[in-house]
Coordinates of C-alpha atoms and ligand atoms in Angstrom, one line a residue:
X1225 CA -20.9 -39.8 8.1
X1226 CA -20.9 -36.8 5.7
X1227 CA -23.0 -36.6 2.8
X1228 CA -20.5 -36.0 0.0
X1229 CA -21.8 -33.9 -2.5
X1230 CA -20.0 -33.2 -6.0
X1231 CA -20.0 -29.7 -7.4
X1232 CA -18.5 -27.9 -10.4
X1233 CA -16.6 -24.9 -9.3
X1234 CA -15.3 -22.1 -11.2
X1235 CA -11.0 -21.7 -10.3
X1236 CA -11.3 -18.3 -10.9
X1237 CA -14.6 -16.3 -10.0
X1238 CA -15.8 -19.1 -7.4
X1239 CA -19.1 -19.6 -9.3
X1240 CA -21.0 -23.1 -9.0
X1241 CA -22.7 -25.2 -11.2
X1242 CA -24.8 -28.3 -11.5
X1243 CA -22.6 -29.6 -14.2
X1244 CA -19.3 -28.9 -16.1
X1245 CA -19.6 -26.5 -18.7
X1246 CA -16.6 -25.2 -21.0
X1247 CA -17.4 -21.7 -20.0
X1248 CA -17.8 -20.0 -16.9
X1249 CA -20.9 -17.7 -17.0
X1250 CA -20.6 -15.4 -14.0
X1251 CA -16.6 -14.4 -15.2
X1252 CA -16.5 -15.7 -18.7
X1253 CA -13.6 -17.5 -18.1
X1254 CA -12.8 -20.6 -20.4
X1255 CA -12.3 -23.9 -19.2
X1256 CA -12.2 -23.1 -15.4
X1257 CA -15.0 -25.0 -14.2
X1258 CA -13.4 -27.9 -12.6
X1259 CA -15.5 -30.8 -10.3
X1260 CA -14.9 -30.6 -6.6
X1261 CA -16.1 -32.8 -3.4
X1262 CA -17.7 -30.9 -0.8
X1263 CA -18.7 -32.3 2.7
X1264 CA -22.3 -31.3 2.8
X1265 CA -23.4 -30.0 6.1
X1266 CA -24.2 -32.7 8.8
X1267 CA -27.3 -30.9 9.6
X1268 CA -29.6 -29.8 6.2
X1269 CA -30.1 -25.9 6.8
X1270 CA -33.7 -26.2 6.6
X1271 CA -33.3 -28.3 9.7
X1272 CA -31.7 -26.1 11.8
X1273 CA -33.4 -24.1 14.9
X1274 CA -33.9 -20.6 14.1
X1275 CA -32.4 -18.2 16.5
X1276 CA -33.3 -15.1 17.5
X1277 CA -31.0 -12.0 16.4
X1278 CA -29.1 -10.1 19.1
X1279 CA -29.4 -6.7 18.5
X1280 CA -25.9 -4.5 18.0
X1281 CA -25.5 -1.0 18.9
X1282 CA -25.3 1.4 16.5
X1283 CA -22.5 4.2 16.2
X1284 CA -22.0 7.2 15.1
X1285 CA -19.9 8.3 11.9
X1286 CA -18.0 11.4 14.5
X1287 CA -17.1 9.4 17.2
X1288 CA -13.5 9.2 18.4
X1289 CA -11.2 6.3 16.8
X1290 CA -8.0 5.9 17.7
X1291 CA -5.7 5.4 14.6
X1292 CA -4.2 2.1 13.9
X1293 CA -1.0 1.4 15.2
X1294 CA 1.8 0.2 12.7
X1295 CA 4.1 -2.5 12.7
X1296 CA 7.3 -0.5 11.4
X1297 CA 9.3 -3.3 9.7
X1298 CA 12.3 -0.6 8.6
X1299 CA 12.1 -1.5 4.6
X1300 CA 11.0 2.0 3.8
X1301 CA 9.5 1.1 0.7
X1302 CA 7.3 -2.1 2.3
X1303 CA 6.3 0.4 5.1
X1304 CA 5.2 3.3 2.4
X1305 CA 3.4 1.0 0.0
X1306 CA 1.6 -0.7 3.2
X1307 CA 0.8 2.9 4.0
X1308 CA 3.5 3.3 6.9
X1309 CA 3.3 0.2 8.1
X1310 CA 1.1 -2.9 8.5
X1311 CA -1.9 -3.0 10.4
X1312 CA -2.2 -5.1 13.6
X1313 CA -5.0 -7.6 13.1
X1314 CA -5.3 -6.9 8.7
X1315 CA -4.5 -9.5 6.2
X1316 CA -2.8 -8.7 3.4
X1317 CA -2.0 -11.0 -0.2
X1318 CA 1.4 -10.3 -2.2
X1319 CA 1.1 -11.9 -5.4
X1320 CA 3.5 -12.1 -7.9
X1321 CA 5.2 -13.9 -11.0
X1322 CA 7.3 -17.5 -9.7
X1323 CA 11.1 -16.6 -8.6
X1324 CA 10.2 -12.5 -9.0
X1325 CA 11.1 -12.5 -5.2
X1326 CA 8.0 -12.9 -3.0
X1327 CA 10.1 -15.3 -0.2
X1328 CA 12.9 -13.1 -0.7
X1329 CA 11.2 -10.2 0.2
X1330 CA 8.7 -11.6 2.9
X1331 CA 12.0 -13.3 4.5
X1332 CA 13.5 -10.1 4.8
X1333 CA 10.6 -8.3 6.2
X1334 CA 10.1 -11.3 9.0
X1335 CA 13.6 -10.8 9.9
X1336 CA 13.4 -7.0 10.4
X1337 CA 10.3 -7.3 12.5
X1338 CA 11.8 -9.6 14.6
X1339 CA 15.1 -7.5 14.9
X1340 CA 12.6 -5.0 16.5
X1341 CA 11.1 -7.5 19.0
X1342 CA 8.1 -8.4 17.5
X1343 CA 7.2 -12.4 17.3
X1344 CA 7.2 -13.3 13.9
X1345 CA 6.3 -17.0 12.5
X1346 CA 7.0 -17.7 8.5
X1347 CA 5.2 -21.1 7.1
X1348 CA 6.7 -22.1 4.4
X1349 CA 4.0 -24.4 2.3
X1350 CA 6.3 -24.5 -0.9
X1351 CA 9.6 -25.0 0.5
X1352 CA 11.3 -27.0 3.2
X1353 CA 12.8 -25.5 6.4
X1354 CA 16.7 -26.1 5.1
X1355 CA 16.0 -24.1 1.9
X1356 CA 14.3 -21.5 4.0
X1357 CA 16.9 -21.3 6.1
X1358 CA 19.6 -21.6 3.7
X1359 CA 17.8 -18.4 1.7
X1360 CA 18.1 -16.6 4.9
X1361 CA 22.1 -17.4 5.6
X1362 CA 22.3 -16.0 1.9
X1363 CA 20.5 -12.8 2.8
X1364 CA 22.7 -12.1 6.0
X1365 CA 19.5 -13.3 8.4
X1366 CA 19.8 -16.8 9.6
X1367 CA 20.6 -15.4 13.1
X1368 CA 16.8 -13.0 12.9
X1369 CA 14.7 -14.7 15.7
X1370 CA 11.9 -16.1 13.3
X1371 CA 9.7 -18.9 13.9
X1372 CA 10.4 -21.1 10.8
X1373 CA 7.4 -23.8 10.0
X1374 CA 6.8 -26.2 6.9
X1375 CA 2.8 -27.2 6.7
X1376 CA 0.4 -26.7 4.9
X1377 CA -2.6 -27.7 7.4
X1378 CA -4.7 -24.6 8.3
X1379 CA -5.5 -26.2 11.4
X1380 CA -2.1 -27.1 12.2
X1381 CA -0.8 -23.7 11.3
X1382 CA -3.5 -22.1 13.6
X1383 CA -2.7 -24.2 16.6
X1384 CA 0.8 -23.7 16.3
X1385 CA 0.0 -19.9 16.7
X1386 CA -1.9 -20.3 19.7
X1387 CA 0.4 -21.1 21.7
X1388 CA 3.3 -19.0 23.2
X1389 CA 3.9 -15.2 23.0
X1390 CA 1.6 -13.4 20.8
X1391 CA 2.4 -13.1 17.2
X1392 CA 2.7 -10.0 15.6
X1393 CA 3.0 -11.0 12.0
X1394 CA 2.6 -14.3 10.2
X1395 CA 3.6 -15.4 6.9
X1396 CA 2.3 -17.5 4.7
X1397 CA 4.4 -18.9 1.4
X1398 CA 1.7 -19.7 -0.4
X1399 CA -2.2 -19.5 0.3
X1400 CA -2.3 -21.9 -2.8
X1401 CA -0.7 -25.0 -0.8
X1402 CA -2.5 -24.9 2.2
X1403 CA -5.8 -27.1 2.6
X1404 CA -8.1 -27.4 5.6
X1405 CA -10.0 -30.5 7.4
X1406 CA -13.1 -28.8 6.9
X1407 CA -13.3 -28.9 3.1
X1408 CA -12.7 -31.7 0.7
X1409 CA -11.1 -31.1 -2.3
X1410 CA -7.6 -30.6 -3.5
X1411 CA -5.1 -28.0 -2.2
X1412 CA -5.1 -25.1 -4.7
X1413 CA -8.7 -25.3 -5.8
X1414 CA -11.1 -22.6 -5.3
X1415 CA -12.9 -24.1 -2.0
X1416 CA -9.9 -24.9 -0.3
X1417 CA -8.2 -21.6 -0.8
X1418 CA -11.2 -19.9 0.2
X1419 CA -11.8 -21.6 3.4
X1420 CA -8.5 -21.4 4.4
X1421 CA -8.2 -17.8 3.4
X1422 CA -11.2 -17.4 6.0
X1423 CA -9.9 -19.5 8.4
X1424 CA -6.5 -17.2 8.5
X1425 CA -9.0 -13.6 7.8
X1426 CA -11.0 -14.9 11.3
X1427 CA -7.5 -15.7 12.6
X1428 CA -6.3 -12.2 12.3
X1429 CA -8.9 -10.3 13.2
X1430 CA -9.6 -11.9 16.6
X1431 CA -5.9 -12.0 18.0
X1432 CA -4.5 -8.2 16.2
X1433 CA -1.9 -10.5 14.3
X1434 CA -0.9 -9.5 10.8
X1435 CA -1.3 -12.1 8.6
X1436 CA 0.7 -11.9 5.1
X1437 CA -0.5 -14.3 2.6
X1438 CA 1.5 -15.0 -0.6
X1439 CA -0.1 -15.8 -3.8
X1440 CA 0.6 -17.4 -6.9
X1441 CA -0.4 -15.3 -10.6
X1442 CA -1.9 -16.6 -13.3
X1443 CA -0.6 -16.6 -17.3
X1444 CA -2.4 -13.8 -17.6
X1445 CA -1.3 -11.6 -13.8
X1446 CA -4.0 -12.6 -12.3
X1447 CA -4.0 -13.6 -8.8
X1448 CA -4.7 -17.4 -9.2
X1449 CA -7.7 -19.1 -7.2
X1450 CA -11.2 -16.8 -6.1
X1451 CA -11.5 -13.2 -6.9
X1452 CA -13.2 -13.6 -3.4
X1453 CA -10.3 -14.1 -2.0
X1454 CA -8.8 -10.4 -3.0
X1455 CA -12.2 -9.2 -1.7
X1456 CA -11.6 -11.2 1.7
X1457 CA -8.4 -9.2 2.2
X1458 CA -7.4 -5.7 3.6
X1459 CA -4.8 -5.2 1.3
X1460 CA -3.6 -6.4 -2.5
X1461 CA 0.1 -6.0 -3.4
X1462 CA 1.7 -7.4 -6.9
X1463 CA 5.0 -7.7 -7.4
X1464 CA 6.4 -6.9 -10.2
X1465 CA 9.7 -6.8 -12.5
X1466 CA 11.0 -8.8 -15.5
X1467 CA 13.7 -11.5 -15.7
X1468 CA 16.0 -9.3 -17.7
X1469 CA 16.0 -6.5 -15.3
X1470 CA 17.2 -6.5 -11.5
X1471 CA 14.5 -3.8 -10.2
X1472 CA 11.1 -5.4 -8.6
X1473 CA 8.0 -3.0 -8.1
X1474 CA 5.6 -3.5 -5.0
X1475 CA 2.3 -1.9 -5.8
X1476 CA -0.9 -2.0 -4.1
X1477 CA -3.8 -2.5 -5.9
X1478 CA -6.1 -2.5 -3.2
X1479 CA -5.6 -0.9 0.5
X1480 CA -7.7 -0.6 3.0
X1481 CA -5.6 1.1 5.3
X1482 CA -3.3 3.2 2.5
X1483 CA -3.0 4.7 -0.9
X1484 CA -3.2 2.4 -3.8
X1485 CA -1.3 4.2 -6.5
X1486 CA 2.3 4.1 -3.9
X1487 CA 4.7 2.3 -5.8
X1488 CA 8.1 0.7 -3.7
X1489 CA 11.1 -0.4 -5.8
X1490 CA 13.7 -2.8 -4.8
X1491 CA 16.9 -3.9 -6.7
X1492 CA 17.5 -7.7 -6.3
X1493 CA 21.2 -7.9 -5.6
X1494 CA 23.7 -11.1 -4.5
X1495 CA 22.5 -10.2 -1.2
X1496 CA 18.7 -9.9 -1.6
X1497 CA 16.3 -7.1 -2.4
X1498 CA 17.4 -3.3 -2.0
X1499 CA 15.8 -0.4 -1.7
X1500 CA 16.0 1.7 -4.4
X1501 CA 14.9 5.5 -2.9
X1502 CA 15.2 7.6 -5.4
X1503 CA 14.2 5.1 -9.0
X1504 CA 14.5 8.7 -11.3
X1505 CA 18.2 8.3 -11.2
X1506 CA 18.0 4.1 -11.6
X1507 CA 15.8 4.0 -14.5
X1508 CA 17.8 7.2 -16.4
X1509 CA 21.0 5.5 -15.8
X1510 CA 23.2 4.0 -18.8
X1511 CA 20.6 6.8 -21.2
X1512 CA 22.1 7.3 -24.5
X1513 CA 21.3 11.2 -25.2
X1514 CA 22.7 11.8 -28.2
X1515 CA 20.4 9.3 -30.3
X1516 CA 17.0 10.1 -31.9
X1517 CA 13.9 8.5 -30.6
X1518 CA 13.9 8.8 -26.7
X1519 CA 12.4 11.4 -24.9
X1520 CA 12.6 11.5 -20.6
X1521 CA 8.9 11.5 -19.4
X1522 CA 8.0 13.2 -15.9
X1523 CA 5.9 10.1 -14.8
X1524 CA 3.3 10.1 -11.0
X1525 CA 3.9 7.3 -8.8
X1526 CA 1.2 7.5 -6.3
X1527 CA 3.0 10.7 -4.5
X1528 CA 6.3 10.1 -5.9
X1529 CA 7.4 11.7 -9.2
X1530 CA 9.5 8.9 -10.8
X1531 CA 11.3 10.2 -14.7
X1532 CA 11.5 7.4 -17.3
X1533 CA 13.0 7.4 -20.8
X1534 CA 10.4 6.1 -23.3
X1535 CA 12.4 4.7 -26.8
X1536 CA 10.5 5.0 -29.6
X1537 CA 12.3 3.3 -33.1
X1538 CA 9.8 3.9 -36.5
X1539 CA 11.4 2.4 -39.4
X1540 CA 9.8 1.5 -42.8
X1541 CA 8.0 -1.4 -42.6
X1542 CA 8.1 -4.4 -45.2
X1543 CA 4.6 -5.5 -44.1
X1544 CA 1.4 -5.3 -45.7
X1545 CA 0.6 -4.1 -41.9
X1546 CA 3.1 -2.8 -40.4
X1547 CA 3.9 -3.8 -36.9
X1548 CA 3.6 -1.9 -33.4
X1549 CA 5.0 -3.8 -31.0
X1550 CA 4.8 -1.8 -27.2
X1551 CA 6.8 -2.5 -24.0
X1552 CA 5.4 -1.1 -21.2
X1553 CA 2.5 1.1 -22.2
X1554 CA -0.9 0.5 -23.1
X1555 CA -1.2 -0.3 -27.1
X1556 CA -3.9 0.9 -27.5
X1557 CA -2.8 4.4 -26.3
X1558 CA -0.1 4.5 -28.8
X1559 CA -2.6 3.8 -31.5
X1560 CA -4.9 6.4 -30.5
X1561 CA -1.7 8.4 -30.5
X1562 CA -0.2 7.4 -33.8
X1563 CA -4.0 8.1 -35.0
X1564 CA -4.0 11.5 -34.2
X1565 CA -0.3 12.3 -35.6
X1566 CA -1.8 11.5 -38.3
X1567 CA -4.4 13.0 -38.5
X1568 CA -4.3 16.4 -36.4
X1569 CA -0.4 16.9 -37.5
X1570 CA 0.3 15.4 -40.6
X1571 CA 2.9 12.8 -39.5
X1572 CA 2.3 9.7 -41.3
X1573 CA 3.3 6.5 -40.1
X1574 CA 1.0 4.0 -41.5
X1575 CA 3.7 2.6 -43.9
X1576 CA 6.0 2.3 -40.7
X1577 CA 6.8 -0.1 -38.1
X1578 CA 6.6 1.3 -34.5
X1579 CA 8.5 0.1 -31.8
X1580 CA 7.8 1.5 -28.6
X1581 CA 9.8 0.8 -24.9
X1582 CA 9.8 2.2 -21.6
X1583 CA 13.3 1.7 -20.4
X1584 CA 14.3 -0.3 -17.3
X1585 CA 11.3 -2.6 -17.2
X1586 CA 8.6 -0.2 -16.2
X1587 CA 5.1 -0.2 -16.9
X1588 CA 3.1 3.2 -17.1
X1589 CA -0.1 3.9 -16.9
X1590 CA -0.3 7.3 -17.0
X1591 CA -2.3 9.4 -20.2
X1592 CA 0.3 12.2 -19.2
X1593 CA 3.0 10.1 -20.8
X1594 CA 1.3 10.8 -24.4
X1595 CA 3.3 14.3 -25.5
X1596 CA 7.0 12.3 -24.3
X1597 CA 5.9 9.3 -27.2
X1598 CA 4.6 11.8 -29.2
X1599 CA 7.8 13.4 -29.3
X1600 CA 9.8 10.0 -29.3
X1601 CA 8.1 8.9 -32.4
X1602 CA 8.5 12.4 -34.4
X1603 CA 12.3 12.1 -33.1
X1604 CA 12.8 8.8 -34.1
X1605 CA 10.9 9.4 -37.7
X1606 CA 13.0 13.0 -38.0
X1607 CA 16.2 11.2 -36.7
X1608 CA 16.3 14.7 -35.2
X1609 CA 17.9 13.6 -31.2
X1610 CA 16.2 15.4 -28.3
X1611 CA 17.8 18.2 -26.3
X1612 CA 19.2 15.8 -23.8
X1613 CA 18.2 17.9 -20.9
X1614 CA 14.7 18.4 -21.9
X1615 CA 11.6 16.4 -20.3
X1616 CA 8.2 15.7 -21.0
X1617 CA 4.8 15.6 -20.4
X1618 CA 1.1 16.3 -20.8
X1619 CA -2.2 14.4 -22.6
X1620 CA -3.2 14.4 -25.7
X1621 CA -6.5 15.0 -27.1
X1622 CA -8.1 13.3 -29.9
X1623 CA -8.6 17.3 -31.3
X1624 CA -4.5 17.4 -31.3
X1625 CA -4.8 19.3 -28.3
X1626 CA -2.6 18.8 -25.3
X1627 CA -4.5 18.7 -22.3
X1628 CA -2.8 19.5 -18.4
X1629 CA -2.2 16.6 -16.0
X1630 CA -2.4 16.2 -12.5
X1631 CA 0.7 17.1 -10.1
X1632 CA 3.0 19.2 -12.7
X1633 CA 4.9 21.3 -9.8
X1634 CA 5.9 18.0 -8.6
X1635 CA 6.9 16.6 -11.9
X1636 CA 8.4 19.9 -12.6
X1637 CA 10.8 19.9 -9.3
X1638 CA 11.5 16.1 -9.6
X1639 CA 12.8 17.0 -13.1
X1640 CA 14.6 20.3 -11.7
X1641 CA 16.5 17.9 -9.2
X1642 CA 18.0 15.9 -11.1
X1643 CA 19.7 18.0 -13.5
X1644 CA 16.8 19.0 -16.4
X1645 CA 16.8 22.2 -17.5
X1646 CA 13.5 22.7 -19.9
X1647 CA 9.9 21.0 -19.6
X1648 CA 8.0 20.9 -22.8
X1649 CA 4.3 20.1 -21.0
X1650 CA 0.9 21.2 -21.4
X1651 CA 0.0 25.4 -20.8
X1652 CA -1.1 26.0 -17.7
X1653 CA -0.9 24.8 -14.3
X1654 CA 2.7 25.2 -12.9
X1655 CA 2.5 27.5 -10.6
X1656 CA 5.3 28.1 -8.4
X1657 CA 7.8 25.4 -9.7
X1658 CA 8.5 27.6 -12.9
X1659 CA 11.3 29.1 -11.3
X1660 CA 13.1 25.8 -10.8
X1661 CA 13.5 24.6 -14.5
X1662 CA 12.9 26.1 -17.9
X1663 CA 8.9 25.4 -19.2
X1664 CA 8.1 25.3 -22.9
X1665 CA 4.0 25.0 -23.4
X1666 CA 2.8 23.3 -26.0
X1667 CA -0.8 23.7 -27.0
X1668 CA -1.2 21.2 -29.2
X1669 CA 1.2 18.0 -30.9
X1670 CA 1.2 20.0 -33.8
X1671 CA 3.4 22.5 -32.2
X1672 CA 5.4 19.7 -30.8
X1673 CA 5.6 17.9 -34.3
X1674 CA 6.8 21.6 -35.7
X1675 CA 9.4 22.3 -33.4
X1676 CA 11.4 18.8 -33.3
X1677 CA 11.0 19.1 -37.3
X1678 CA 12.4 21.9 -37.3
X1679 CA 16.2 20.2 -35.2
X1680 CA 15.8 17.2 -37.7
X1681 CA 18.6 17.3 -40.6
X1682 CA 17.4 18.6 -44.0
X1683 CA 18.3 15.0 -45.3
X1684 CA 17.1 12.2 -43.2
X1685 CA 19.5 9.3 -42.6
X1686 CA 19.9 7.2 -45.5
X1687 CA 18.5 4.4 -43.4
X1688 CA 15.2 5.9 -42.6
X1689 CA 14.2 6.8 -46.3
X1690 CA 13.1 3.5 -48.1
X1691 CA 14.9 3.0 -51.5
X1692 CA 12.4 4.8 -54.0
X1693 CA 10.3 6.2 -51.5
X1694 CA 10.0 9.7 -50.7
X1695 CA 10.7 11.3 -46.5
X1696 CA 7.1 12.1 -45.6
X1697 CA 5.8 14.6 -47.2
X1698 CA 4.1 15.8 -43.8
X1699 CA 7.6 16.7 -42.2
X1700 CA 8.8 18.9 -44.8
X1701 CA 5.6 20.6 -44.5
X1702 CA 6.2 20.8 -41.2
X1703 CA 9.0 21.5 -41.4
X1704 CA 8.2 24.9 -43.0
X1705 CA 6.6 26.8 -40.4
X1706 CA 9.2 26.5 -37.9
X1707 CA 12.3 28.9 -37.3
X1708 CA 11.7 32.8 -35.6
X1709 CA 8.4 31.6 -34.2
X1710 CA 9.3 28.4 -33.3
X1711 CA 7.0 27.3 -30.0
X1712 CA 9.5 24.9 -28.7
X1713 CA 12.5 27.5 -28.7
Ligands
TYD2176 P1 12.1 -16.0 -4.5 O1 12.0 -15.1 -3.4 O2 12.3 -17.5 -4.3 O3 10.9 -15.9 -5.5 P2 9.4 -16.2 -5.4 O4 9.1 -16.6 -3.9 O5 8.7 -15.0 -5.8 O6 9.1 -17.3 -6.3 O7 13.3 -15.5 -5.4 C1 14.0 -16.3 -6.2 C2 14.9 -15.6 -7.2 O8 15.6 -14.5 -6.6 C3 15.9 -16.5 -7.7 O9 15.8 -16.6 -9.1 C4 17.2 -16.1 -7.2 C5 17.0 -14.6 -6.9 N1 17.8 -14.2 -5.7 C6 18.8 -13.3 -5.9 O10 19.2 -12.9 -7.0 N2 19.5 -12.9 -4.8 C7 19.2 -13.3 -3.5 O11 19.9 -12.9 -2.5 C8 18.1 -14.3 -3.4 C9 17.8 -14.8 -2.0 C10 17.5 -14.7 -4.5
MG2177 MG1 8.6 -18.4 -3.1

């Protein structure tokens, strides 16, 4: 019999220990250490007879490759995040928050494979076949020719694969619930997901099969069980979106086979997830143009341009530290941007709450999306509106400066399509798009701070000037300088 052997494994990093500790060293996560029973080896490795290397032949870096062939599934926005398809024979992990649509969206992707003959086989660890099949009915599928399985047994899963035609794509619903023979410890822990994440990585890559594991997130995002795991994959998708809002985002975070900064959005309808093709005109939809504070910002999605409306509300704070509460963008950037308002341009807000929102749900992670809050704020602290055809964008330097960004012809005709007809970005570095939409450079926030000062009303709105407390002085200095030479006119 085995040798069993108790060990203190770290649920998140994989690290082991001799005892239980509260914190991990090798990840620095708290209270992740957690014991698990391992089968020791049957045969000590000291014990075992050495063998000989074989000897591999080497290649060359030139030689001729074929490129992979692509399982086209027909979801255009699955395919162009995957990188135009999935790889025979790669593994890839979708992870996601629970009930954000993973099964939706891996049911629907099983069934359009199989509509195209391939042999597709969806094990289903969490659920049971009727609620699989009753999702499916819902989504318009239930007559796709998919092989349906409940287990959770590697083993079992990979002997049910071996036999009959060959597989082109397996699904697994979740990587979290399934446990092999060959390790000891509890589904969901750290050894069991990684063996079985082996187990399924060996699987692939000997019969060309590609295998899509789902995973659950952490509090935190985080893919839950090993890092190794995300290491053992080809590919790394999250799927994202919030309760309040119907759009989902697909983006890869790691590809092996594709870009990772390709974004594919999906609306979650009655009938199951949509795709959205063009998410400009989705996320600018319902805007409210005559109202101070949002500004449209000329965003990258990997090679798509995608234009969001960032909201920005500053109102006079009743706090000893006023609050800044951010949806969607990093909060430290708007403090470094709030920082150099105030210092480089004048515009004080320390006595002010800040609110800041990207509309629609979206996250951004772009630096370019620092002259469209810039202006949000000012509007929103003017209670001057926007020009409602106007967009933005550009970076801003900690000199007040406003620095180019990558890809402005594409922003630039994005913007021109759908209806905008002046840019206020960053000089420079527009060449040949200028014809298609109005550009206003900016050289620095000041300029941008001046010219939006200069649309506000001479009084502000009663509800912006606290009682007793004068509008900033900054503004109506501003203020001043603007009118013949206006740089935003
Ligand atoms: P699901 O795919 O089960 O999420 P996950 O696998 O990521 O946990 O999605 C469940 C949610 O999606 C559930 O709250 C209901 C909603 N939904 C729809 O709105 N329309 C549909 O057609 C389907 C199938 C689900
Ligand atoms: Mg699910």
């Amino acid at each position: 019999m085995a040798k069993r052997d108790t060990s203190f494994i770290c649920q998140s990093c994989g690290a082991v220990y001799a005892r239980w500790q509260g914190k991990c060293e090798a990840c620095g996560g708290w209270n992740t250490i957690a014991e698990e029973v391992a089968v020791a080896a049957s045969v000590p490795a000291t014990q075992r007879a050495s063998r000989k290397g074989r000897a591999v032949a080497l290649e060359t870096l030139k030689g001729e490759s074929p490129a992979a062939p692509r399982l086209v599934c027909g979801i255009g926005e699955l395919d162009r995040v995957a990188g135009g398809g999935f790889v025979p024979g790669s593994i890839l992990l979708i992870g996601g928050d629970p009930g954000i649509g993973k099964s939706t969206l891996l049911v629907q992707a099983s069934a359009a494979l199989a509509g195209r003959g391939h042999r597709v086989v969806y094990v289903s660890g969490e659920e049971a076949v009727e609620q699989v099949r009753l999702r499916a009915q819902r989504l318009g599928l239930a007559e796709a020719e998919v092989g349906l399985a409940a287990e959770t047994n590697a083993e079992n899963i990979l002997a049910t694969l071996g036999t009959g035609a060959k597989v082109a794509m397996v699904v697994i619903d979740s990587i979290q619930t399934l446990w092999s023979d060959s390790a000891d410890s509890a589904p969901g822990t750290v050894t069991q997901v990684r063996t079985c994440a082996q187990l399924l990585v060996r699987y692939a890559k000997q019969t060309g099969a590609c295998v899509i594991l789902v995973g659950h997130v952490t509090k935190d995002g985080q893919i839950a069980g090993p890092r190794v795991v995300e290491h053992m994959v080809d590919a790394v998708f999250s799927f994202e979106g919030d309760g309040g809002h119907q759009f989902r985002i697909l983006r890869a975070q790691k590809n092996r086979f594709g870009p990772t900064d390709e974004i594919g959005v999906f609306e979650m309808t009655g009938s199951g997830l949509s795709e959205v093709p063009n998410p400009s005109e989705l996320f600018l939809s319902n805007r409210d143009t005559g109202a101070p504070g949002t500004a449209v910002f000329a965003g990258m999605e990997g090679t798509r341009p995608v234009l969001m409306e960032i909201q920005a509300l500053v109102a006079p704070s009743s706090l000893g530290t006023p609050r800044r509460a951010v949806v969607g963008w990093d909060p430290a950037r708007l403090s470094m941007v709030l920082a150099v308002l105030d210092a480089r341009c004048g515009v004080r807000l320390g006595g002010h709450d800040v609110y800041l929102n990207v509309a629609g749900g979206l996250r951004i992670n772009e630096p370019a999306a620092d002259l469209a809050v810039a202006a949000a704020l000012v509007s929103s602290l003017t209670g001057a509106p926007l020009p409602a055809d106007d967009v933005y964008f550009g970076e801003a330097s900690l000199t007040g400066a406003v620095r180019q960004v990558s890809q402005a012809p594409a922003r630039l005709k994005e913007a021109a399509k759908l209806g905008f007809a002046r840019a206020v970005i960053p000089q420079g570095g527009t060449e040949g798009a200028e014809a298609a939409i109005g550009v206003s450079a900016v050289g620095s926030l000041a300029e941008l701070v001046a010219g939006i000062a200069a649309r506000a009303p001479k009084r502000p709105p009663q509800d912006r000037a606290p009682p007793g407390r004068e509008p900033p002085r900054a503004l109506e200095a501003a203020r001043e300088p603007a009118g013949a030479d206006d740089p935003l006119r």
